[in-house]
Amino acid sequence: MFAPWLTGSAEVVAALAAGRPVVALESTLIAHGLPWPTNLDTAREAEAVVRAAGAVPATIAIWHGVPTVGLSDEQIVELAQAKGVFKASRRDIGAAVGLKRLAATTVSATMALAHAAGVRVFATGGIGGAHREEEPFDISADLTELSRTPVLVVCAGAKSILDLPRTLEILETWGVPVMGYRTEEFPAFYVSVAKIPVSCRVETASEAAAVFAAHVQMGGAGAVLARTCPDEAVIPAAEFHEWLCEAEQDAQEARVSGPRITPFLLKRLAELSGGRTLIANRALIVANARLAAEVAVELA
Ligand code: PSU
Ligand code: MN
């Protein structure tokens, strides 16, 4: 079950061996998505709600070359403050291991490592997707990974900085189910929902678990379970789009592209919103972690 090249915390290894529920959590949002100390507080709160719901949290990263499932609290503290952390997506796992880098894993890389460990449920903030600009062309590896790795990704949809209709079309092309948790419309990260239908609505964690289990049993791979940002933190779409246009212009002027674009936009949005996007980001990550734990309990 647990690939020999992986390292796991004793708690995670024991839980998996006993068939107890485990929830994977990613590390790019700690190292690149949120600033200190919101990143540490969010990572700890996500782990705490997973435990409270009866599952074991497994924050995943590549620890100086060692793919690790279940970082210790000391490691999370170090990662939250470290400078020059490598942002590893699926293509970068080999480089991070071969060159012994300290790497935070994106959704795509975290899915790959979670699957190698035998973890089926994973919570994050929002998946990557197709960016809005034609130039520079940019589609996240998260979408490809969802099409080939059987892990359920619980998220607040795809990030509102993206072209959401295009992102959903790509997921549909590649056979990735997108479940809406108590919603028919696709959640849009900081913003409540985009007016695009999900592929199926579910009312409970148990329904989500049943859909995912059937999808995988019949030859499917990854799936998305999307819930909206908690009401008290959600950002009105009109306000958000003003900030987004400004942030995109700044990104163009600074000629930011590739893996740097998403962290750049998230940071500018936090500044332009006076910290409101950080409150939303933290709230949605914690809510997703709780729901992921409920689904993991159902699957176990
Ligand atoms: N969710 C968040 N904040 C983040 C991310 C998700 O709330 O920073 C990260 C995930 O690791 C996701 C990545 O895979 O952003 C997307 O990066 P890119 O657009 O370069 O694929
Ligand atoms: Mn990209």
XYZ file of C-alpha atoms and ligand atoms in Angstrom:
322
model
C 0.000 0.000 0.000
C 2.576 2.539 1.210
C 5.216 3.026 -1.533
C 8.732 2.177 -0.245
C 10.186 5.534 -1.356
C 7.736 7.461 0.847
C 8.184 8.456 4.464
C 5.137 8.667 6.686
C 4.597 9.778 10.248
C 4.033 6.883 12.644
C 0.460 8.053 13.206
C -0.409 8.128 9.500
C 1.251 4.776 8.770
C -0.633 3.145 11.669
C -3.965 4.684 10.631
C -3.581 3.494 7.036
C -2.550 0.000 8.112
C -5.654 -0.214 10.307
C -7.947 1.183 7.588
C -8.787 4.267 9.650
C -9.715 7.516 7.835
C -6.840 9.773 6.740
C -7.092 13.171 5.005
C -4.222 14.534 2.915
C -3.493 18.272 3.138
C -1.178 20.144 0.793
C 1.781 22.394 1.501
C 1.898 24.899 -1.374
C -0.814 26.926 0.288
C 1.438 27.056 3.378
C 4.670 27.986 1.582
C 3.340 30.041 -1.349
C -0.378 30.683 -1.028
C -0.688 32.419 2.350
C 1.620 34.807 4.228
C 3.113 34.218 7.671
C 1.517 33.788 10.231
C -1.897 33.153 8.568
C -0.307 30.174 6.794
C 0.701 28.466 10.054
C -2.605 29.221 11.779
C -4.532 27.869 8.783
C -2.441 24.700 8.499
C -2.882 23.975 12.197
C -6.597 24.723 12.185
C -7.115 22.455 9.144
C -5.356 19.603 10.968
C -7.404 20.253 14.114
C -10.785 20.088 12.353
C -9.778 16.878 10.568
C -8.988 15.325 13.958
C -12.189 16.664 15.521
C -14.163 14.939 12.754
C -12.494 11.614 13.545
C -9.791 11.361 10.860
C -5.994 11.632 10.856
C -4.490 14.634 9.002
C -1.507 14.060 6.713
C 0.107 17.265 5.492
C 2.310 16.354 2.522
C 5.576 17.887 1.282
C 8.989 16.826 -0.026
C 11.235 17.235 2.976
C 14.741 17.980 1.701
C 14.324 15.331 -0.976
C 12.117 12.898 0.953
C 8.446 12.654 -0.058
C 6.714 12.841 3.321
C 3.106 12.050 4.220
C 2.262 13.530 7.610
C 4.538 16.451 8.509
C 5.162 17.025 12.215
C 4.116 20.311 13.798
C 7.807 21.363 13.892
C 8.092 20.689 10.160
C 4.944 22.715 9.441
C 6.346 25.625 11.475
C 9.624 25.440 9.551
C 7.883 25.264 6.187
C 5.650 28.215 7.049
C 8.697 30.420 7.625
C 11.271 28.989 5.214
C 12.534 31.138 2.345
C 13.071 29.849 -1.197
C 10.836 26.787 -0.880
C 10.476 24.956 -4.224
C 6.868 24.892 -5.530
C 6.560 21.345 -6.823
C 3.796 20.354 -9.186
C 3.568 16.834 -10.676
C 6.473 17.336 -13.071
C 8.772 18.562 -10.293
C 8.614 15.586 -7.896
C 11.652 13.966 -9.531
C 13.659 17.192 -9.364
C 12.747 17.800 -5.717
C 13.790 14.258 -4.767
C 16.851 13.971 -7.012
C 18.183 17.369 -5.978
C 17.150 16.982 -2.305
C 15.094 20.176 -2.252
C 12.675 21.359 0.407
C 9.526 21.420 -1.711
C 5.916 22.311 -1.074
C 3.536 20.209 -3.142
C 0.689 21.622 -5.233
C -2.621 19.816 -5.712
C -1.205 17.693 -8.547
C 1.920 16.598 -6.645
C 0.007 16.107 -3.390
C -2.517 13.862 -5.175
C 0.295 11.745 -6.589
C 1.978 11.318 -3.188
C -1.316 10.759 -1.347
C -2.197 8.001 -3.810
C 1.235 6.397 -3.389
C 0.535 6.279 0.345
C -2.983 4.880 -0.046
C -4.788 8.079 1.018
C -8.021 8.600 -0.917
C -9.300 11.975 0.320
C -7.494 15.301 0.111
C -8.512 18.836 1.115
C -7.171 22.083 -0.303
C -8.398 25.649 -0.868
C -9.052 25.772 -4.589
C -7.657 23.715 -7.455
C -5.668 25.297 -10.262
C -7.149 25.437 -13.753
C -7.103 27.360 -17.023
C -5.914 30.947 -16.603
C -7.959 33.789 -18.092
C -5.353 35.245 -20.413
C -4.553 33.760 -23.832
C -0.981 34.973 -23.333
C 0.953 33.606 -21.561
C -0.903 30.324 -22.045
C -1.272 28.486 -18.705
C -3.295 25.449 -17.620
C -2.583 23.878 -14.231
C -1.266 20.324 -13.922
C -3.961 19.861 -11.258
C -6.471 19.123 -14.024
C -4.358 16.425 -15.678
C -3.656 14.783 -12.337
C -7.364 14.668 -11.537
C -7.876 12.778 -14.803
C -5.453 10.031 -13.867
C -5.082 9.659 -10.083
C -7.937 8.213 -7.971
C -8.046 10.780 -5.173
C -11.065 12.860 -4.143
C -10.104 16.557 -3.957
C -12.317 18.548 -1.593
C -12.070 22.255 -2.420
C -13.979 25.512 -2.846
C -14.013 24.885 -6.600
C -11.249 26.408 -8.683
C -9.599 29.708 -7.793
C -11.589 32.779 -8.756
C -8.511 34.135 -10.574
C -9.141 31.522 -13.305
C -11.296 31.044 -16.380
C -13.861 28.860 -14.615
C -16.045 27.845 -17.623
C -12.935 26.700 -19.483
C -11.623 24.884 -16.400
C -14.884 22.950 -16.014
C -14.940 22.056 -19.713
C -11.436 20.597 -19.454
C -12.498 18.519 -16.439
C -15.513 17.284 -18.379
C -13.386 16.362 -21.385
C -11.098 14.299 -19.185
C -13.892 12.530 -17.337
C -13.500 14.172 -13.939
C -16.768 14.363 -11.940
C -17.340 17.675 -10.185
C -19.712 17.266 -7.263
C -21.329 20.326 -5.717
C -21.844 20.000 -1.974
C -25.383 21.331 -1.446
C -25.023 23.461 -4.577
C -25.829 23.039 -8.265
C -23.473 25.833 -9.267
C -19.693 25.531 -9.253
C -18.147 27.166 -6.168
C -15.723 29.955 -7.059
C -13.233 30.118 -4.186
C -13.438 33.566 -2.450
C -16.569 34.370 -4.436
C -19.613 32.246 -3.677
C -20.385 30.477 -6.979
C -19.846 30.835 -10.710
C -23.041 30.453 -12.723
C -21.950 27.180 -14.261
C -23.507 23.823 -13.323
C -21.539 21.119 -11.520
C -21.858 17.582 -12.904
C -23.758 16.332 -9.856
C -25.143 17.730 -6.620
C -24.742 15.858 -3.320
C -26.379 16.646 0.026
C -24.173 14.713 2.434
C -20.648 13.413 2.948
C -22.064 9.938 2.611
C -23.490 10.690 -0.850
C -20.150 12.174 -1.915
C -18.356 9.039 -0.698
C -20.787 6.823 -2.615
C -20.316 8.775 -5.871
C -16.531 8.737 -5.556
C -16.368 5.040 -4.654
C -18.548 4.123 -7.639
C -16.528 6.353 -9.982
C -13.264 4.670 -8.970
C -14.717 1.168 -8.920
C -15.823 1.591 -12.517
C -12.428 2.676 -13.782
C -12.560 6.403 -13.041
C -9.686 8.317 -11.448
C -9.834 11.664 -9.608
C -12.938 13.586 -8.613
C -13.745 17.015 -7.211
C -16.080 17.725 -4.293
C -16.670 21.470 -4.195
C -18.303 23.448 -1.391
C -18.770 27.194 -1.258
C -16.765 29.543 0.943
C -18.477 29.956 4.360
C -21.068 32.785 4.183
C -19.442 35.019 6.780
C -16.203 35.207 4.763
C -17.461 35.187 1.172
C -16.485 38.151 -1.047
C -19.014 39.858 -3.377
C -18.177 39.121 -7.019
C -18.220 42.736 -8.246
C -15.781 43.892 -5.619
C -13.526 40.913 -6.236
C -13.364 41.511 -9.976
C -12.109 45.035 -9.505
C -9.223 43.767 -7.410
C -8.579 40.922 -9.845
C -8.299 43.243 -12.867
C -5.806 45.386 -11.012
C -3.800 42.373 -9.826
C -3.694 40.946 -13.371
C -2.427 44.235 -14.727
C 0.311 44.280 -12.089
C 1.266 40.711 -13.033
C 1.557 41.688 -16.692
C 3.659 44.728 -15.902
C 5.937 42.640 -13.684
C 6.051 39.968 -16.463
C 5.170 37.187 -14.038
C 4.395 33.805 -15.595
C 4.664 30.060 -14.940
C 4.443 28.738 -11.375
C 4.897 32.253 -9.968
C 1.646 33.612 -11.358
C -0.821 32.082 -8.885
C 1.166 33.085 -5.737
C 1.685 36.578 -7.207
C -2.039 37.119 -7.811
C -3.051 35.750 -4.389
C -0.573 38.091 -2.686
C -1.739 41.157 -4.657
C -5.377 40.322 -3.932
C -4.634 40.127 -0.215
C -3.070 43.604 -0.404
C -5.792 45.138 -2.561
C -8.568 43.702 -0.372
C -6.985 44.862 2.874
C -6.661 41.242 4.012
C -10.238 40.163 3.248
C -9.133 37.491 0.775
C -6.932 35.995 3.502
C -9.895 35.678 5.854
C -11.901 34.007 3.078
C -9.023 31.733 2.072
C -8.493 30.512 5.623
C -12.212 29.983 6.253
C -12.700 27.969 3.083
C -9.626 25.787 3.642
C -10.823 24.890 7.144
C -14.374 24.168 5.943
C -13.015 21.954 3.163
C -10.790 20.044 5.614
C -13.801 19.332 7.839
C -15.904 18.070 4.924
C -12.989 15.955 3.643
C -12.698 14.301 7.044
C -16.420 13.504 7.035
C -16.084 11.869 3.610
C -12.961 9.955 4.696
C -14.888 8.616 7.689
C -17.682 7.439 5.351
C -15.201 5.756 2.995
C -13.447 3.974 5.861
N -5.537 26.603 -2.589
C -5.307 27.735 -1.882
N -4.118 28.357 -2.037
C -3.137 27.864 -2.874
C -3.382 26.663 -3.610
C -4.610 26.074 -3.431
O -6.167 28.192 -1.132
O -2.063 28.468 -2.989
C -2.300 26.103 -4.524
C -2.482 24.608 -4.819
O -1.281 23.954 -4.457
C -2.692 24.535 -6.312
C -1.863 25.693 -6.759
O -2.291 23.309 -6.871
O -2.243 26.703 -5.830
C -2.128 26.066 -8.198
O -0.944 26.486 -8.781
P -0.831 26.616 -10.380
O -1.910 27.575 -10.732
O 0.557 27.135 -10.634
O -1.060 25.245 -10.923
Mn 0.775 26.960 -14.661
